[in-house]
Amino acid sequence: MNSINKYITGFVLSALMLFSTSCSEFLDVNEDPNNPVVVSEPLLLTGIIANFTYQILAGYPVRVTSTWVQQQSYNGALPHYGIYRVDENDVNNTWTYYSYSNAMQNCKILSEIATTNELYDYAGIAKIIWAWNMSIVTDLYGNAPFSEAWNPDMYPRPAYDTQESIYASLQTMLDDAIADIDRTDGLSTYVVGEDDFVYGGNMTKWKKLAYLLKARFYMRLSYAPGFNAVTQADLALAATANSFASNTDNATYEYLDEAGQENPWYQYAIDGKWSTDQQMSDKFISDLLIRNDPRIYALAGFDGDGEFSGHENGVDGDTDKSPIGEYYSAADAAVIMASYPEVKFIEAEAHLIKGDLPAAQTAYSAAVRASFDELSDEIDKKSADDDNLSGASTDVDAYLTANETLRSPLNIAYNQVMNQKYIAMFTQFEVYNDWRRTKIPSLSAAQNANISSMTEPATRFPYPSAELNYNSENVNAQGVPVGFNAVTSKVWWNTAPENCTLCNN
């Protein structure tokens, strides 16, 4: 993304906020006389991508769940979300404004006007992001409005769709997006270009991203009630065959070291104007050091003593711990939206589910090496600054020799794959989904958990206050407790490890 495009991000964020709802009620987004009736496809696309990346992919949902899976730790004064103290007011913006309004409502509008104007590539991208955001909503909250969500006749009480039906609809939406991208009968003189901050109009890569999401969603249901893991693995492998082929296909969003244009992790975890309480978890740092994993130089920064040290999850104490690494949190760092290592880890897991250890080995080796390739420059740069106090290893070959070979039996190999995926996908929401789906790595509840009986991290978000206020009959029918206790409920597909024989060591 060139600098001109990046400089208009702030404008677009403001413009799209205005284009979304101005009312407090959930989903009052269908007709608003204070908002423009027609917005061009390029402006809509730019704003959708900017908002979705900043508010969702690198926003509150990931900051919270990264602490819950103990990659990061929140060091603010107790109580806070790091000990699972999250209620309906805390999650309202993620649902009401950032997802249903700023992202998905505008995706719906873009899809419709682009189809009317025969600009099918825009429609395809809109459907990809729409499906992606809806998957995050249902993964966080469970059953949710979808089929009636944007129908003005249903406002403000749209019915709730089941997760199972939502996931079927998401696959259909991605198939429609791929079909839109493949169309050749639209207008060829007005194509996606610099208004696309992810791929610069490269529709082949958008199509590969759609297939990655399809594979991800198939694997999400691998242990869901009524689903067959081998069938889901076959579907995932068919999708990955059309997805990312190398790290050059990675979906990223770049930021600038300019006021108001900085990377969101920088703004929320590094820049003292906001907070420096989001730090690395002691568990994650310890695991990396025990493994002699050179990626620690990219994943984490040095503490005040020039070492790598994490903050214990759930403890209010020393603030002088390792921050998130500059590869992810520098002011001008790119946000990694989706990456090639995930494709290969999906393949490795799918092959293990099918009992094919050799095929899993091939995919697993490619995944681990792709993770190192992605971070190699940052590892070299940061390790050169090390004054030897950190005790971290820089020997990539030794690490690969020790960790690249899958071991028998299959459940041990499966644990290797999921643990390596946990490391490689740092700062991505999918880590939380994988942990809930497989319970790998093994995690205990943070210290001082808000609910003393909790033995593991929180497993969902509560339903938001807007729904409880304006759509109470439908939301109450879901059977999820109101308030802090909601975080101990499970979403429909979260059945591990009971339904996953490979998940047990």
Coordinates of C-alpha atoms in Angstrom, one line a residue, residues 231-474:
T231 CA -15.3 -35.3 6.0
Q232 CA -14.4 -31.8 7.3
A233 CA -10.7 -32.6 6.7
D234 CA -11.3 -33.6 3.1
L235 CA -13.3 -30.4 2.5
A236 CA -10.5 -28.3 4.1
L237 CA -7.8 -29.9 1.9
A238 CA -9.9 -29.3 -1.2
A239 CA -10.0 -25.6 -0.2
T240 CA -6.3 -25.2 0.7
A241 CA -5.4 -26.6 -2.7
N242 CA -6.7 -23.3 -4.1
S243 CA -5.3 -21.0 -1.4
F244 CA -2.0 -19.3 -0.5
A245 CA 1.0 -20.8 -2.1
S246 CA 3.7 -18.9 -0.2
N247 CA 4.2 -16.0 2.2
T248 CA 3.9 -13.6 -0.8
D249 CA 0.2 -14.3 -0.7
N250 CA -0.2 -13.1 2.9
A251 CA -3.0 -10.6 3.6
T252 CA -1.6 -7.6 5.5
Y253 CA -2.6 -4.0 6.2
E254 CA 0.2 -1.5 6.5
Y255 CA 0.3 1.5 8.8
L256 CA 2.4 4.7 9.1
D257 CA 4.6 6.2 11.9
E258 CA 2.4 9.3 11.8
A259 CA 0.0 10.6 14.4
G260 CA -3.4 8.8 14.0
Q261 CA -2.0 6.4 11.4
E262 CA -0.1 4.0 13.7
N263 CA -0.5 0.3 13.9
P264 CA -3.3 -0.6 16.4
W265 CA -1.0 -2.8 18.6
Y266 CA 1.3 0.2 18.9
Q267 CA -1.6 2.4 19.9
Y268 CA -3.0 0.0 22.5
A269 CA 0.1 -1.6 23.9
I270 CA 3.2 0.5 23.3
D271 CA 2.3 4.2 23.0
G272 CA 2.1 5.7 26.5
K273 CA -0.6 8.1 25.4
W274 CA -3.0 5.1 25.5
S275 CA -1.6 2.3 27.6
T276 CA 1.4 0.0 28.1
D277 CA -0.5 -2.6 30.1
Q278 CA -0.8 -5.1 27.2
Q279 CA 2.4 -7.2 27.6
M280 CA 3.7 -10.6 26.8
S281 CA 2.5 -13.5 29.0
D282 CA 4.9 -15.3 31.3
K283 CA 3.6 -18.6 30.0
F284 CA 4.2 -17.8 26.4
I285 CA 7.7 -16.3 27.0
S286 CA 8.7 -19.3 29.1
D287 CA 7.5 -21.8 26.5
L288 CA 9.5 -20.0 23.8
L289 CA 12.7 -19.9 25.9
I290 CA 12.3 -23.6 26.9
R291 CA 12.0 -24.5 23.3
N292 CA 15.0 -22.3 22.3
D293 CA 12.7 -20.7 19.8
P294 CA 14.5 -17.9 17.9
R295 CA 11.2 -16.4 16.9
I296 CA 11.1 -14.9 20.3
Y297 CA 13.1 -12.0 18.9
A298 CA 10.2 -11.1 16.6
L299 CA 7.3 -12.0 18.9
A300 CA 8.6 -10.1 22.0
G301 CA 10.7 -7.1 22.9
F302 CA 13.3 -6.9 25.6
D303 CA 12.3 -5.9 29.1
G304 CA 14.1 -3.2 31.1
D305 CA 17.0 -5.5 31.9
G306 CA 17.6 -6.5 28.3
E307 CA 16.0 -9.9 28.8
F308 CA 12.8 -11.7 27.7
S309 CA 10.3 -11.9 30.6
G310 CA 6.5 -12.1 30.7
H311 CA 3.9 -11.0 33.1
E312 CA 1.9 -13.6 34.9
N313 CA -1.7 -13.7 33.7
G314 CA -4.1 -12.4 36.3
V315 CA -1.5 -10.8 38.6
D316 CA -1.3 -7.1 39.3
G317 CA 2.4 -6.4 39.6
D318 CA 5.7 -5.5 37.9
T319 CA 5.2 -3.5 34.7
D320 CA 8.7 -3.8 33.4
K321 CA 8.1 -6.9 31.3
S322 CA 8.6 -7.7 27.6
P323 CA 6.2 -5.8 25.3
I324 CA 4.8 -7.2 22.1
G325 CA 7.6 -7.5 19.5
E326 CA 8.1 -4.6 17.1
Y327 CA 7.4 -6.9 14.1
Y328 CA 3.8 -6.7 15.3
S329 CA 3.7 -3.5 17.3
A330 CA 6.0 -0.9 15.7
A331 CA 4.1 2.3 14.8
D332 CA 4.5 1.4 11.1
A333 CA 4.2 -2.4 11.4
A334 CA 1.7 -4.2 9.2
V335 CA -1.2 -6.1 10.7
I336 CA -1.1 -9.7 9.6
M337 CA -4.7 -10.5 8.6
A338 CA -4.1 -14.0 7.2
S339 CA -1.0 -15.9 6.3
Y340 CA 0.5 -18.9 4.4
P341 CA 1.6 -20.8 7.5
E342 CA -2.0 -21.2 8.5
V343 CA -2.8 -22.9 5.2
K344 CA 0.0 -25.5 5.8
F345 CA -1.0 -26.0 9.4
I346 CA -4.6 -26.7 8.3
E347 CA -3.3 -29.2 5.8
A348 CA -1.1 -30.9 8.5
E349 CA -4.0 -31.2 10.9
A350 CA -6.4 -32.5 8.2
H351 CA -3.9 -35.2 7.2
L352 CA -3.5 -36.3 10.8
I353 CA -7.3 -36.5 11.2
K354 CA -7.2 -38.8 8.1
G355 CA -4.4 -40.8 9.7
D356 CA -1.8 -39.9 7.0
L357 CA 1.3 -39.1 9.0
P358 CA 3.7 -38.7 5.9
A359 CA 1.4 -36.1 4.3
A360 CA 1.0 -34.3 7.6
Q361 CA 4.8 -34.2 7.9
T362 CA 5.2 -32.5 4.6
A363 CA 2.7 -29.9 5.4
Y364 CA 3.9 -29.4 8.9
S365 CA 7.5 -28.8 7.8
A366 CA 6.3 -26.3 5.2
A367 CA 4.3 -24.5 7.9
V368 CA 7.1 -24.2 10.4
R369 CA 9.6 -23.1 7.8
A370 CA 7.2 -20.6 6.4
S371 CA 6.8 -19.1 9.9
F372 CA 10.5 -18.7 10.2
D373 CA 10.8 -17.3 6.7
E374 CA 8.2 -14.7 7.5
L375 CA 10.1 -13.5 10.6
S376 CA 13.7 -14.1 9.6
D377 CA 14.6 -10.5 8.9
E378 CA 13.2 -9.4 12.3
I379 CA 15.0 -12.3 14.1
D380 CA 18.3 -11.3 12.5
K381 CA 17.8 -7.6 13.3
K382 CA 16.7 -7.9 16.9
S383 CA 19.2 -10.7 17.8
A384 CA 22.0 -8.4 16.6
D385 CA 20.8 -5.9 19.3
D386 CA 20.9 -8.5 22.0
D387 CA 23.6 -7.9 24.7
N388 CA 23.5 -11.6 25.6
L389 CA 21.5 -11.1 28.7
S390 CA 18.3 -12.5 27.2
G391 CA 19.6 -16.1 27.0
A392 CA 17.6 -16.6 23.8
S393 CA 18.7 -18.9 21.0
T394 CA 19.5 -17.7 17.5
D395 CA 20.2 -21.2 16.1
V396 CA 17.3 -21.7 13.6
D397 CA 18.8 -24.9 12.2
A398 CA 19.1 -26.4 15.7
Y399 CA 15.5 -25.5 16.4
L400 CA 14.2 -27.1 13.2
T401 CA 16.3 -30.2 13.8
A402 CA 14.7 -30.6 17.3
N403 CA 11.1 -29.6 16.3
E404 CA 10.5 -30.3 12.6
T405 CA 9.9 -34.0 12.7
L406 CA 6.4 -35.2 13.8
R407 CA 6.5 -38.0 16.3
S408 CA 4.2 -41.1 16.6
P409 CA 1.6 -41.9 17.7
L410 CA -0.8 -39.6 15.9
N411 CA -2.0 -37.8 19.0
I412 CA 1.5 -36.7 19.8
A413 CA 2.0 -35.4 16.2
Y414 CA -1.3 -33.6 16.5
N415 CA -0.2 -31.9 19.7
Q416 CA 3.0 -30.8 17.9
V417 CA 1.1 -29.3 15.0
M418 CA -1.4 -27.4 17.1
N419 CA 1.3 -26.0 19.5
Q420 CA 3.4 -24.8 16.5
K421 CA 0.3 -23.2 15.0
Y422 CA -0.3 -21.5 18.3
I423 CA 3.1 -19.9 18.1
A424 CA 3.1 -19.0 14.4
M425 CA -0.3 -17.2 14.5
F426 CA 0.6 -14.8 17.3
T427 CA -1.9 -11.8 17.4
Q428 CA -4.5 -13.5 15.3
F429 CA -8.0 -14.3 16.5
E430 CA -7.8 -17.9 15.1
V431 CA -5.5 -18.9 18.0
Y432 CA -8.5 -18.6 20.4
N433 CA -10.7 -20.6 18.1
D434 CA -8.1 -23.4 17.8
W435 CA -7.6 -23.5 21.6
R436 CA -11.4 -23.9 22.2
R437 CA -11.7 -26.4 19.4
T438 CA -8.8 -28.7 20.5
K439 CA -7.8 -27.5 24.1
I440 CA -4.2 -27.3 22.8
P441 CA -2.1 -26.0 24.4
S442 CA -3.3 -27.0 27.8
L443 CA -4.2 -23.8 29.7
S444 CA -5.4 -23.3 33.2
A445 CA -7.4 -20.3 34.3
A446 CA -5.5 -17.1 35.1
Q447 CA -4.8 -16.3 38.7
N448 CA -7.5 -14.2 40.5
A449 CA -10.1 -15.3 38.0
N450 CA -13.3 -13.2 38.3
I451 CA -15.3 -16.4 38.8
S452 CA -13.4 -18.5 41.4
S453 CA -14.7 -21.8 40.1
M454 CA -13.1 -21.3 36.7
T455 CA -10.5 -23.9 35.9
E456 CA -9.8 -22.9 32.3
P457 CA -9.9 -19.6 30.4
A458 CA -13.2 -18.0 29.3
T459 CA -14.9 -19.6 26.4
R460 CA -17.1 -16.9 24.9
F461 CA -18.2 -13.3 25.0
P462 CA -21.5 -12.3 26.7
Y463 CA -24.3 -11.1 24.5
P464 CA -24.1 -7.3 24.3
S465 CA -26.2 -4.8 26.2
A466 CA -27.9 -3.5 23.0
E467 CA -29.4 -6.9 22.4
L468 CA -30.5 -7.3 26.0
N469 CA -32.2 -3.9 25.8
Y470 CA -33.9 -4.1 22.4
N471 CA -34.0 -7.7 21.4
S472 CA -34.4 -9.3 24.8
E473 CA -36.9 -12.1 23.9
N474 CA -34.6 -13.5 21.2

